[in-house]
Tab-separated table of N, CA and C in Angstrom:
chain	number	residue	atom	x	y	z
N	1	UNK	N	-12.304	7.261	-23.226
N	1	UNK	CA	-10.905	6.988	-23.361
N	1	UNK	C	-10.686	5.489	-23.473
N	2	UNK	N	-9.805	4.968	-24.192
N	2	UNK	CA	-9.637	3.689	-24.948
N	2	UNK	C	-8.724	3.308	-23.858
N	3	UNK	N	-8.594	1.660	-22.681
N	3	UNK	CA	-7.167	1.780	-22.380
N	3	UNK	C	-6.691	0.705	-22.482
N	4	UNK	N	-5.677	0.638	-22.806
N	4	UNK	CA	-4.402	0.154	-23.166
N	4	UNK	C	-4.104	-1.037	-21.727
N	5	UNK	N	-4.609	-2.313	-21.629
N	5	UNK	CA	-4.191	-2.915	-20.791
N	5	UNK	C	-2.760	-3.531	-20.785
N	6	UNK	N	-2.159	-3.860	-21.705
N	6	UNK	CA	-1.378	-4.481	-21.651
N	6	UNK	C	-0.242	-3.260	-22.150
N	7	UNK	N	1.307	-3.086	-20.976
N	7	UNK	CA	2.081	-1.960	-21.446
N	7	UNK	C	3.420	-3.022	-21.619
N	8	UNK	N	4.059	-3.230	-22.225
N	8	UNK	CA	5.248	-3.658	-22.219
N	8	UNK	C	6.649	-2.741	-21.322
N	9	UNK	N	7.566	-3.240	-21.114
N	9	UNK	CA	8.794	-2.467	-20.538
N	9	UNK	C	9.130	-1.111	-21.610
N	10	UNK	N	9.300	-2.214	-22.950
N	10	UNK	CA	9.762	-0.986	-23.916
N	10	UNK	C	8.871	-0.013	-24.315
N	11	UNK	N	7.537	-0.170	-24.022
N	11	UNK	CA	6.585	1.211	-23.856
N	11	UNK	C	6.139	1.574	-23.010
N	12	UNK	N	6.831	1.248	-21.604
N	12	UNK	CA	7.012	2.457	-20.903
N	12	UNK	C	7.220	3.699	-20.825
N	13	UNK	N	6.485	4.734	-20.022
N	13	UNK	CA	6.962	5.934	-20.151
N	13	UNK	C	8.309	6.005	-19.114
N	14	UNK	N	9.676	6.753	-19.338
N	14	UNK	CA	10.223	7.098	-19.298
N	14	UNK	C	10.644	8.344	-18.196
N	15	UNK	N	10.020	8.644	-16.776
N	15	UNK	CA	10.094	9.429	-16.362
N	15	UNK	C	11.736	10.160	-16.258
N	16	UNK	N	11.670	11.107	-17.177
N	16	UNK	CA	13.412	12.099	-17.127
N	16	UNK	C	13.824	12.341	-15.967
N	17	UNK	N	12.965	13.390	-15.032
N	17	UNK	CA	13.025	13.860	-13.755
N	17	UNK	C	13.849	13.010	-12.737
N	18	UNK	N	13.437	11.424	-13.160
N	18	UNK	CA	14.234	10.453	-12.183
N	18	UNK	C	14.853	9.583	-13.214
N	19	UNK	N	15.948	9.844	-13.675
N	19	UNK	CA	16.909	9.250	-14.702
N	19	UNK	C	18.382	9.795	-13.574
N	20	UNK	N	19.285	9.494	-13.507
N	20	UNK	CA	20.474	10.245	-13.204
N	20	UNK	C	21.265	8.801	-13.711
N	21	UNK	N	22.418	9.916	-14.164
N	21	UNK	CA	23.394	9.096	-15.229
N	21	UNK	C	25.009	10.186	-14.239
N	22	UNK	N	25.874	9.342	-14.036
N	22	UNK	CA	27.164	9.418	-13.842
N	22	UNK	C	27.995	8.930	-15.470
N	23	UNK	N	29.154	9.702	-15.674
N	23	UNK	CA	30.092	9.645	-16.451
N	23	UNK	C	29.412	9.080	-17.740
N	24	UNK	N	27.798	9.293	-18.367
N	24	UNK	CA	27.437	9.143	-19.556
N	24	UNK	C	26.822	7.439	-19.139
N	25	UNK	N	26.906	6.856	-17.853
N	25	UNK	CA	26.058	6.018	-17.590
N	25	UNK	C	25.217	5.977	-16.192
N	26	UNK	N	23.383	5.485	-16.865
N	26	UNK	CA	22.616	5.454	-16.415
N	26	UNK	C	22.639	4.694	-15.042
N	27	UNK	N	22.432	5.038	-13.484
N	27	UNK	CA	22.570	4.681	-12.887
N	27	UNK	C	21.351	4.742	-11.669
N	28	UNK	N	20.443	5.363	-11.890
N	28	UNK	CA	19.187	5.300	-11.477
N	28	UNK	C	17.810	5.619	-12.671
N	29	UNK	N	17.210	4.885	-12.558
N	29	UNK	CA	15.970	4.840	-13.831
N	29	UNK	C	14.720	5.007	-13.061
N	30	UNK	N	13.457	5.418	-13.316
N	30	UNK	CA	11.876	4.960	-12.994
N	30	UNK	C	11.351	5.257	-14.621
N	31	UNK	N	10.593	4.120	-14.635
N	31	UNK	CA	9.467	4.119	-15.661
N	31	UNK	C	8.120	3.608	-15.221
N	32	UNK	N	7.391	4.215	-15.726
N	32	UNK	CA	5.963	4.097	-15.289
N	32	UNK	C	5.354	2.999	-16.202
N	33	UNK	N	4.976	1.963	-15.504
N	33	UNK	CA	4.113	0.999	-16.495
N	33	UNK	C	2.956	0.932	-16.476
N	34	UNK	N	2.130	1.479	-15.738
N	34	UNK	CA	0.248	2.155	-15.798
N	34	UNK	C	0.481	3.358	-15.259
N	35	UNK	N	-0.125	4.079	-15.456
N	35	UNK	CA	-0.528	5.211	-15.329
N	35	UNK	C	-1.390	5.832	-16.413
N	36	UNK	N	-1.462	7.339	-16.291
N	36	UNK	CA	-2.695	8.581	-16.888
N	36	UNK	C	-1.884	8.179	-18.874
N	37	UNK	N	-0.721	8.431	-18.654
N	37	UNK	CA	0.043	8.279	-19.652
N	37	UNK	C	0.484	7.020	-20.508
N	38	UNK	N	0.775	6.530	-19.201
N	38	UNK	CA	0.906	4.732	-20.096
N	38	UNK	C	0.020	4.070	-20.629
N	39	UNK	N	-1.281	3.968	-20.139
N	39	UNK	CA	-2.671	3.448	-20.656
N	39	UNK	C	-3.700	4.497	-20.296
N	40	UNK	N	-3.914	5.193	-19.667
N	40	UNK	CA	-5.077	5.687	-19.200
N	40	UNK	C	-5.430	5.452	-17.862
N	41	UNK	N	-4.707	5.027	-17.031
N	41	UNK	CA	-5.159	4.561	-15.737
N	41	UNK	C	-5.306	6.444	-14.574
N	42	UNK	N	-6.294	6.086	-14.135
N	42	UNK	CA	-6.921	7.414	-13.702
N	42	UNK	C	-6.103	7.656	-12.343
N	43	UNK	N	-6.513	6.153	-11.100
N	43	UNK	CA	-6.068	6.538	-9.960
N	43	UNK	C	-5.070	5.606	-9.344
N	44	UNK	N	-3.997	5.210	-10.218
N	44	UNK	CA	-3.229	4.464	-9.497
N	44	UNK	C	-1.803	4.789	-10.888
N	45	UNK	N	-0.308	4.702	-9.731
N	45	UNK	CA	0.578	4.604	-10.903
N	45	UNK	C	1.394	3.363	-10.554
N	46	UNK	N	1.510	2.695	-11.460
N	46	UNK	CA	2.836	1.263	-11.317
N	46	UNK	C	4.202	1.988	-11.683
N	47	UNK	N	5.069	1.818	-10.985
N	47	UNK	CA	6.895	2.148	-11.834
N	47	UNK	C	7.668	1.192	-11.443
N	48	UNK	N	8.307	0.979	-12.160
N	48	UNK	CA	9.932	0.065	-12.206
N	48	UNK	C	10.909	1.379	-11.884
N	49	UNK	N	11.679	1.090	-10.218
N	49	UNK	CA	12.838	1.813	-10.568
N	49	UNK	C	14.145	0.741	-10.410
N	50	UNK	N	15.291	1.408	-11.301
N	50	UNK	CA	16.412	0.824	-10.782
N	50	UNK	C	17.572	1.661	-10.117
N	51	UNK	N	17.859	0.775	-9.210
N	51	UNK	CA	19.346	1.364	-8.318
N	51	UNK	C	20.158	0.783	-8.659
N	52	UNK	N	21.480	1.851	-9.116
N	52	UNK	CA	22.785	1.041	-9.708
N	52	UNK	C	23.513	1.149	-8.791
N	53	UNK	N	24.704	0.375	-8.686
N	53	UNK	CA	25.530	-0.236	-7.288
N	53	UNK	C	25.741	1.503	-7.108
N	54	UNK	N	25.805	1.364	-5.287
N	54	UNK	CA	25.673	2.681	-4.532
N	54	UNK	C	25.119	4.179	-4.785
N	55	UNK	N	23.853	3.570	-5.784
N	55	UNK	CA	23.087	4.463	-6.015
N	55	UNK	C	21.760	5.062	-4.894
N	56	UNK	N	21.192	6.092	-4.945
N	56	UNK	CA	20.630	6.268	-3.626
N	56	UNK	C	19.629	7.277	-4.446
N	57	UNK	N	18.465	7.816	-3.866
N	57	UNK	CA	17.421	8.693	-3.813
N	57	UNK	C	16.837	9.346	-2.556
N	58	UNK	N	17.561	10.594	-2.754
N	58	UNK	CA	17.197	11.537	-1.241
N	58	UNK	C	15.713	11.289	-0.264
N	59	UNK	N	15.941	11.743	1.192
N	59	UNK	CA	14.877	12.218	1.616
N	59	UNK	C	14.341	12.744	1.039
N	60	UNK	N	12.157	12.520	0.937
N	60	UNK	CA	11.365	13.201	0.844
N	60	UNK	C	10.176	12.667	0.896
N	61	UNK	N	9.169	12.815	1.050
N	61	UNK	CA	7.525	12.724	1.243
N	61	UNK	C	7.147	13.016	0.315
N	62	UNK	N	5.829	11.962	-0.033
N	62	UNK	CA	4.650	12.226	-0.543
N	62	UNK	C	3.513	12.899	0.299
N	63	UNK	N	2.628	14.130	0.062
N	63	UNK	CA	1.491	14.635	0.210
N	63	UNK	C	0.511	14.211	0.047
N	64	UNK	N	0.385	13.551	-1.261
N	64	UNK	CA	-0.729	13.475	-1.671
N	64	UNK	C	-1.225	11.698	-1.888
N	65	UNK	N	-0.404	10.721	-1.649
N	65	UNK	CA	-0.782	9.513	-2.012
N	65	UNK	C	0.097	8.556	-0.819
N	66	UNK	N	0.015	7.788	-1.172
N	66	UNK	CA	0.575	6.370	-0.403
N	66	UNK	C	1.642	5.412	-1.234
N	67	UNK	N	2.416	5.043	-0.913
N	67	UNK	CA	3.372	4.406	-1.976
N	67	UNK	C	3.737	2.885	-1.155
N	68	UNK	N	3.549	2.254	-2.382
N	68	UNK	CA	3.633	1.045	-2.153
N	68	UNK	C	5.092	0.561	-2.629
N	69	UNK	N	6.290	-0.392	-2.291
N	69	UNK	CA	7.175	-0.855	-2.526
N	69	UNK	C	7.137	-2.068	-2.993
N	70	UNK	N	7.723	-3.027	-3.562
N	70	UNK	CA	8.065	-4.346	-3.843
N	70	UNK	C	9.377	-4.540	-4.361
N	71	UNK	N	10.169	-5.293	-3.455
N	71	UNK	CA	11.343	-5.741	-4.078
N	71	UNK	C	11.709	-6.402	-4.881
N	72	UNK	N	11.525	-6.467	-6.402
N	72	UNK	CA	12.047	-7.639	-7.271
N	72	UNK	C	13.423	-8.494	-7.057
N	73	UNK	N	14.602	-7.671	-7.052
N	73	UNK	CA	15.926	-8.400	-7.013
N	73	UNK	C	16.858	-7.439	-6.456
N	74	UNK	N	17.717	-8.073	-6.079
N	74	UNK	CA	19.142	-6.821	-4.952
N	74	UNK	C	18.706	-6.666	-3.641
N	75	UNK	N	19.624	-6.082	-3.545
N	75	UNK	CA	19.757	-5.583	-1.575
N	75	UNK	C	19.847	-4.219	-1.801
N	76	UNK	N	18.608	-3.356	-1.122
N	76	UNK	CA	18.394	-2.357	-0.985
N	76	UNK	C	17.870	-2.092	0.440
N	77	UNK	N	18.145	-0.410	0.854
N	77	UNK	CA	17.779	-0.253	2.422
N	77	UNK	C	16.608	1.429	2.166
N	78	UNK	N	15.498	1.348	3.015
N	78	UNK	CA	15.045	1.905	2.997
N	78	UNK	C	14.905	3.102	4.401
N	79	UNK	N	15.272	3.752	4.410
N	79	UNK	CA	15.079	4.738	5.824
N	79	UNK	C	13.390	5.441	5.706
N	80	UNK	N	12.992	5.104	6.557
N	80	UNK	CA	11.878	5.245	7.217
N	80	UNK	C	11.668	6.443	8.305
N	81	UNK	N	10.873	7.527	7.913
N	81	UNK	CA	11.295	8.628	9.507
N	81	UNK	C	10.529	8.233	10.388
N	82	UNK	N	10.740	8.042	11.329
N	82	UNK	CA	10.352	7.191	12.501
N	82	UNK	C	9.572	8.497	13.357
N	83	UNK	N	10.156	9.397	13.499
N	83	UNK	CA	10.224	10.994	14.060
N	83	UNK	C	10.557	12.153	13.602
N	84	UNK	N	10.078	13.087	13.589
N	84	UNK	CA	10.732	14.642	12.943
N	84	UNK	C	12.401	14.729	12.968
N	85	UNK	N	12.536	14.392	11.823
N	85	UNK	CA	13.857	14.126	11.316
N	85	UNK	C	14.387	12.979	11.792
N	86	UNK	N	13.965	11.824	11.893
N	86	UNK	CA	14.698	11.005	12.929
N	86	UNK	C	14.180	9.470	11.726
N	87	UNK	N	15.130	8.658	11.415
N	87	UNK	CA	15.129	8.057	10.061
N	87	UNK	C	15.837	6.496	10.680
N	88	UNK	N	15.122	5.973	10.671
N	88	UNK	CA	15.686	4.470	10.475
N	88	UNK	C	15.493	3.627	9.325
N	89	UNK	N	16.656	2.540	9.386
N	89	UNK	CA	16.992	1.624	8.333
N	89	UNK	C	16.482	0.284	8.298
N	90	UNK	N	15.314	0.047	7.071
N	90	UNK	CA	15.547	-1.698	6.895
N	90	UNK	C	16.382	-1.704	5.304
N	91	UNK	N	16.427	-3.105	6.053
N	91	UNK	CA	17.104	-3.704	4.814
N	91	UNK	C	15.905	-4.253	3.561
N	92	UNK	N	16.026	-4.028	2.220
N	92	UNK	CA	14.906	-4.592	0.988
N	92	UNK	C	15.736	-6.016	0.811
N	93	UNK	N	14.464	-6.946	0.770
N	93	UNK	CA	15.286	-8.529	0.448
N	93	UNK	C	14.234	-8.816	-0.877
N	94	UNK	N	14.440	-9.297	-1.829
N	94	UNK	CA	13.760	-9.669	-2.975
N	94	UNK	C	12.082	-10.370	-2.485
N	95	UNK	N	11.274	-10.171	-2.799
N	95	UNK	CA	9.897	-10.098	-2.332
N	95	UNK	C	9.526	-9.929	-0.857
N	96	UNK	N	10.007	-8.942	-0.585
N	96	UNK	CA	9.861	-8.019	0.502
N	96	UNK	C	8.700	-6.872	-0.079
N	97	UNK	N	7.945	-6.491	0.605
N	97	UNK	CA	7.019	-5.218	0.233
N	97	UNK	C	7.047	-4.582	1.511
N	98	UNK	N	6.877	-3.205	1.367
N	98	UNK	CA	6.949	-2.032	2.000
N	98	UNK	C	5.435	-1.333	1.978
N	99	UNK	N	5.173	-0.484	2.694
N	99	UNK	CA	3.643	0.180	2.665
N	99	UNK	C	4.152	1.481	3.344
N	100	UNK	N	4.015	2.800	2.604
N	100	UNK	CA	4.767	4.287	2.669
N	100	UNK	C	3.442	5.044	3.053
N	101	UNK	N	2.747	5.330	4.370
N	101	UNK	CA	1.825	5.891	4.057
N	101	UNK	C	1.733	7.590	3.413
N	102	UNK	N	1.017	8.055	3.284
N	102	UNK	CA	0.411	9.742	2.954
N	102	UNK	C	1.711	10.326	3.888
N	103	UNK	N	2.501	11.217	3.446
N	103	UNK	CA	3.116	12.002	4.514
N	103	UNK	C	4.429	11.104	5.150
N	104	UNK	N	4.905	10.345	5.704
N	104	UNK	CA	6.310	9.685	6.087
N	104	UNK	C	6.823	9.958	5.400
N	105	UNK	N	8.360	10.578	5.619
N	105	UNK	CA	9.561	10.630	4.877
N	105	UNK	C	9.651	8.961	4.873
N	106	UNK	N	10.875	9.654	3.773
N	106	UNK	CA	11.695	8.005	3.523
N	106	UNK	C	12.683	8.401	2.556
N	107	UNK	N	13.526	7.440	2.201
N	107	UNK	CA	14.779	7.652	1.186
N	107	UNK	C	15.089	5.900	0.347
N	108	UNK	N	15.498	5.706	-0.311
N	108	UNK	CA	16.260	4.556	-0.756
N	108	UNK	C	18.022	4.782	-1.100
N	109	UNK	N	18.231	3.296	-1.106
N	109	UNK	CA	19.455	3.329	-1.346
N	109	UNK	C	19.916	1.975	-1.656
N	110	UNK	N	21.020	1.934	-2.253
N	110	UNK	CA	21.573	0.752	-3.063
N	110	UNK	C	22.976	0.576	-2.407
N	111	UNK	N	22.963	-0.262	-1.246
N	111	UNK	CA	24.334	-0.249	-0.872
N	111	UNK	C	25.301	-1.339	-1.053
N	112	UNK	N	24.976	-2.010	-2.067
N	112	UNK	CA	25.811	-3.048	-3.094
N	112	UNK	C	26.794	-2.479	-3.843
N	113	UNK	N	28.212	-2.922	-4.169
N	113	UNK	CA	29.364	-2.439	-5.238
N	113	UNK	C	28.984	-2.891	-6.316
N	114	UNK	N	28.153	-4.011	-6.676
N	114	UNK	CA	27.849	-4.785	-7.358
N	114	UNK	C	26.827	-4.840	-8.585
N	115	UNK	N	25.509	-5.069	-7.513
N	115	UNK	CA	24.457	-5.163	-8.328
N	115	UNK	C	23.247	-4.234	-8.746
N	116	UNK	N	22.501	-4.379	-9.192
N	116	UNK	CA	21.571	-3.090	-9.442
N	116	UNK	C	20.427	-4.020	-8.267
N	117	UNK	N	19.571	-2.755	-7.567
N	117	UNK	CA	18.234	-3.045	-6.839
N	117	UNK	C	16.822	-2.779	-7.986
N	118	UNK	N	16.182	-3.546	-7.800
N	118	UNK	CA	15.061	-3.564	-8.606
N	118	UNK	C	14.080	-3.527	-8.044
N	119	UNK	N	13.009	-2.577	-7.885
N	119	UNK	CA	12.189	-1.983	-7.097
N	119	UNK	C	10.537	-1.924	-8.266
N	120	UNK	N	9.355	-2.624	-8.098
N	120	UNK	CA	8.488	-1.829	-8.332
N	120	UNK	C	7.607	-1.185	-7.350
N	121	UNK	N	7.397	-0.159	-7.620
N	121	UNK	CA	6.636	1.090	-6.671
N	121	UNK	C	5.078	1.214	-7.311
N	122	UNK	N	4.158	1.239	-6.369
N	122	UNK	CA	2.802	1.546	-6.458
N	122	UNK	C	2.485	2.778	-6.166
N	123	UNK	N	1.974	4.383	-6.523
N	123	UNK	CA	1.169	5.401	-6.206
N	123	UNK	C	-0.219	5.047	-5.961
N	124	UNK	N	-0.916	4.784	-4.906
N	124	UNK	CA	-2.099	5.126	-4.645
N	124	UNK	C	-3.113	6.293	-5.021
N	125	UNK	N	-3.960	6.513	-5.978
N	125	UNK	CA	-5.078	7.117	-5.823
N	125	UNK	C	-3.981	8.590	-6.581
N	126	UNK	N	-3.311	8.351	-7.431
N	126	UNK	CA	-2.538	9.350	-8.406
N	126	UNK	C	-2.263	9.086	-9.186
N	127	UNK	N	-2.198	9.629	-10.880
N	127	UNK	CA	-2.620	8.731	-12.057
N	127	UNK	C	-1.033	8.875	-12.827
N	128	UNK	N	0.192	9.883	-12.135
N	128	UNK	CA	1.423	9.024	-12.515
N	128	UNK	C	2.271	9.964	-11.129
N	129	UNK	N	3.576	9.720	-11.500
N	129	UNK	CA	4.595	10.087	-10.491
N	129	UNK	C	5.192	11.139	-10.517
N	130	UNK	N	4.991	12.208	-11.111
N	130	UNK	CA	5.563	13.697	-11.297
N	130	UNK	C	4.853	13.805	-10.448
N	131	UNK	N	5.969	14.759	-9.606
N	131	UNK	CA	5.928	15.414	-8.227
N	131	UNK	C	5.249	16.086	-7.683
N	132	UNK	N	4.957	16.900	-8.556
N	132	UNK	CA	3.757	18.224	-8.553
N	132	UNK	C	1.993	17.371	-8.002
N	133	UNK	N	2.271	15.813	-8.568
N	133	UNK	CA	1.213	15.275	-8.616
N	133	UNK	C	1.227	14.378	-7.127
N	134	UNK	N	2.031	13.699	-7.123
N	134	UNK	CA	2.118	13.188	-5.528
N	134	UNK	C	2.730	13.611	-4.587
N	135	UNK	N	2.583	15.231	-4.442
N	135	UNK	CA	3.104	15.789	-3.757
N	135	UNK	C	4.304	15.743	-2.513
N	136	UNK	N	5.116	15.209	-3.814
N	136	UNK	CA	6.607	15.449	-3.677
N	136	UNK	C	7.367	16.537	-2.827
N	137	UNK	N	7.799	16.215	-1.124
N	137	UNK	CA	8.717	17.598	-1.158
N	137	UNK	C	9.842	16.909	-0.485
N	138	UNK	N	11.347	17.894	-1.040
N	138	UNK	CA	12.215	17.365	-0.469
N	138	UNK	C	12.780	16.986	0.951
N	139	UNK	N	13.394	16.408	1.732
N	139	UNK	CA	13.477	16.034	2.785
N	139	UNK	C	15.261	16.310	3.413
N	140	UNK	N	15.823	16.388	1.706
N	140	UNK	CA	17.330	16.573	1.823
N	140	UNK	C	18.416	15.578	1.978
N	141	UNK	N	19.696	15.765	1.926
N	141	UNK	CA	20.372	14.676	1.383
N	141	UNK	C	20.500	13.619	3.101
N	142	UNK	N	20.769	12.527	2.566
N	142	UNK	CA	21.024	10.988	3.187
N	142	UNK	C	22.287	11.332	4.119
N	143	UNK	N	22.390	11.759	5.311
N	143	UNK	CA	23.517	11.783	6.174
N	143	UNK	C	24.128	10.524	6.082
N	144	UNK	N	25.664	10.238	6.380
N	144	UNK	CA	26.808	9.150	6.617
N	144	UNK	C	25.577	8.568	7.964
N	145	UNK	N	26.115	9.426	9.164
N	145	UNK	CA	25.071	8.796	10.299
N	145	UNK	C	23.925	8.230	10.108
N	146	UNK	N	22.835	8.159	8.958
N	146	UNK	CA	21.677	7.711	8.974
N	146	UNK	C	22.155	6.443	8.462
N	147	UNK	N	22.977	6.051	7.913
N	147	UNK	CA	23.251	4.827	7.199
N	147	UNK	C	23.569	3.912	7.909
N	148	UNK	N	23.043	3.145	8.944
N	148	UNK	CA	23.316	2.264	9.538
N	148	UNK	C	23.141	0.908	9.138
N	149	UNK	N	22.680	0.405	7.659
N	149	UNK	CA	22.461	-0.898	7.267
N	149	UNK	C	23.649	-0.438	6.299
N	150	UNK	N	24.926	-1.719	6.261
N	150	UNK	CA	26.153	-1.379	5.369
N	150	UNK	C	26.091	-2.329	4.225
């Protein structure tokens, strides 16, 4: 297999699954910039996601890998399950990194009116980010009460 080191933004793959668009605009994105698909990369996936002002992504766990965070730009908060069901809040500050091991819930969220959060995410030892593959399960929606970073 031939690979493709160098991926640009605009040939990124496009993950659909995590696109959500309000009123015909895009307001949460992930694209994968290495991976099985983007170049050939076997055991690791890179993604760009974005959070648009008070945009959010439910509780849920990975199974199967480890996820790495990095904050590019914005104020974003991450809930962390601390305990069986039990979820605390940091705040994301622009080169801030995070380390998600195998199994911890967690959630994101964009609690700016404003700006978009810019997030790249690392998969450990999984060659992209469909669910089925980093064993994705849901955790369920973001309670008012869990939101304690405003």
């Amino acid at each position: 297999m031939t690979i493709k080191n160098v991926v640009r933004l605009g040939e990124s793959v496009v993950k659909h699954e995590f696109v959500y668009a309000k009123n015909g605009v895009t307001t949460f994105e992930c694209r994968e910039l290495i991976s099985r698909e983007a170049n050939g990369a076997e055991s690791v996936c890179v993604f760009k996601a974005v959070f648009g002002p008070r945009e959010e992504h439910a509780k849920h766990k990975h199974t199967a890998c480890d996820e790495i965070v990095y904050c590019i730009s914005g104020r974003g908060v991450e809930g962390i399950e601390v305990g069986p069901g039990k979820f605390e809040e940091i705040e994301y500050f622009p080169g801030m990194t995070l380390h998600l091991p195998t199994g911890v819930g967690h959630y994101t969220r964009n609690p700016d009116y404003f700006e978009n959060l810019h997030l790249i995410g690392i998969f450990v030892g999984v060659p992209d980010m469909n669910k089925e593959t980093t064993g994705y399960v849901s955790l369920g929606p973001i309670t008012d009460a869990e939101k304690t970073v405003a």
